[in-house]
């Protein structure tokens, strides 16, 4: 039986790989949750900005997910994002 952590890591890695393949090697940050019933889902947030800063999206996702944890809607979460290249 997979733990929540195993499920979040495995599924987030798969989602990130798919996004990297289909979006020219980049993707916006996304969340992944395990809800109170043990179901896994990905989560994206659109803050109204067509080209949002990665740090703002990460913060928005974290705030939303912390509220969900507090309210009992989810039991665990992860946030995935790519790091900027140090080349340059």
Short mmCIF file of C-alpha atoms in Angstrom, two decimals:
data_model
loop_
_atom_site.label_atom_id
_atom_site.label_comp_id
_atom_site.label_asym_id
_atom_site.label_seq_id
_atom_site.Cartn_x
_atom_site.Cartn_y
_atom_site.Cartn_z
CA UNK A 1 0.00 0.00 0.00
CA UNK A 2 1.38 3.39 -1.00
CA UNK A 3 1.63 6.07 1.63
CA UNK A 4 0.39 9.59 0.89
CA UNK A 5 4.00 10.68 0.44
CA UNK A 6 4.71 7.89 -2.04
CA UNK A 7 1.58 8.74 -3.98
CA UNK A 8 2.33 12.47 -4.05
CA UNK A 9 5.93 11.99 -5.18
CA UNK A 10 5.14 9.38 -7.84
CA UNK A 11 2.20 11.24 -9.35
CA UNK A 12 3.81 14.70 -9.12
CA UNK A 13 6.92 13.41 -10.87
CA UNK A 14 4.80 11.92 -13.66
CA UNK A 15 2.83 15.15 -14.05
CA UNK A 16 6.00 17.26 -14.11
CA UNK A 17 7.54 15.00 -16.78
CA UNK A 18 4.42 15.31 -18.94
CA UNK A 19 4.37 19.08 -18.56
CA UNK A 20 8.08 19.34 -19.42
CA UNK A 21 7.55 17.26 -22.56
CA UNK A 22 4.48 19.20 -23.73
CA UNK A 23 5.51 22.72 -22.72
CA UNK A 24 9.02 23.15 -24.15
CA UNK A 25 10.83 22.22 -20.96
CA UNK A 26 8.94 24.58 -18.64
CA UNK A 27 5.83 24.46 -16.51
CA UNK A 28 4.00 26.60 -14.01
CA UNK A 29 4.03 25.41 -10.39
CA UNK A 30 1.26 23.00 -9.48
CA UNK A 31 -0.02 21.32 -6.37
CA UNK A 32 -0.97 17.74 -5.70
CA UNK A 33 -3.28 16.61 -2.95
CA UNK A 34 -4.50 13.51 -1.24
CA UNK A 35 -8.03 14.27 -0.12
CA UNK A 36 -9.65 13.04 3.08
CA UNK A 37 -10.84 9.89 1.26
CA UNK A 38 -7.35 9.03 -0.02
CA UNK A 39 -7.94 10.20 -3.60
CA UNK A 40 -5.06 11.92 -5.42
CA UNK A 41 -5.56 15.02 -7.61
CA UNK A 42 -3.40 17.67 -9.23
CA UNK A 43 -4.16 21.31 -8.60
CA UNK A 44 -3.35 24.42 -10.61
CA UNK A 45 -4.13 27.99 -9.67
CA UNK A 46 -4.71 30.89 -12.03
CA UNK A 47 -4.25 34.21 -10.27
CA UNK A 48 -5.54 36.32 -13.17
CA UNK A 49 -2.10 37.16 -14.50
CA UNK A 50 -1.23 35.74 -17.92
CA UNK A 51 2.47 35.55 -17.02
CA UNK A 52 2.59 35.16 -13.23
CA UNK A 53 5.79 35.05 -11.24
CA UNK A 54 6.70 31.56 -10.11
CA UNK A 55 7.13 32.78 -6.52
CA UNK A 56 3.61 34.26 -6.47
CA UNK A 57 2.05 31.04 -7.75
CA UNK A 58 3.94 28.93 -5.23
CA UNK A 59 2.77 31.22 -2.45
CA UNK A 60 -0.86 31.20 -3.69
CA UNK A 61 -0.86 27.40 -3.94
CA UNK A 62 0.69 27.01 -0.47
CA UNK A 63 -1.82 29.39 1.14
CA UNK A 64 -4.75 27.58 -0.49
CA UNK A 65 -3.48 24.13 0.48
CA UNK A 66 -2.73 25.14 4.07
CA UNK A 67 -6.33 26.37 4.35
CA UNK A 68 -7.55 23.03 2.99
CA UNK A 69 -5.44 21.12 5.52
CA UNK A 70 -6.76 23.30 8.35
CA UNK A 71 -10.37 22.84 7.19
CA UNK A 72 -9.96 19.06 6.88
CA UNK A 73 -10.60 18.95 3.13
CA UNK A 74 -7.27 17.28 2.40
CA UNK A 75 -4.85 15.21 4.41
CA UNK A 76 -1.60 15.86 2.55
CA UNK A 77 -0.15 17.89 -0.29
CA UNK A 78 2.94 18.66 -2.35
CA UNK A 79 3.92 21.60 -4.53
CA UNK A 80 6.00 21.03 -7.66
CA UNK A 81 7.95 23.69 -9.53
CA UNK A 82 11.01 23.94 -11.71
CA UNK A 83 14.07 25.81 -10.59
CA UNK A 84 15.52 28.46 -12.86
CA UNK A 85 18.61 27.44 -14.74
CA UNK A 86 21.88 28.58 -13.24
CA UNK A 87 23.42 28.69 -16.71
CA UNK A 88 23.72 31.84 -18.42
#
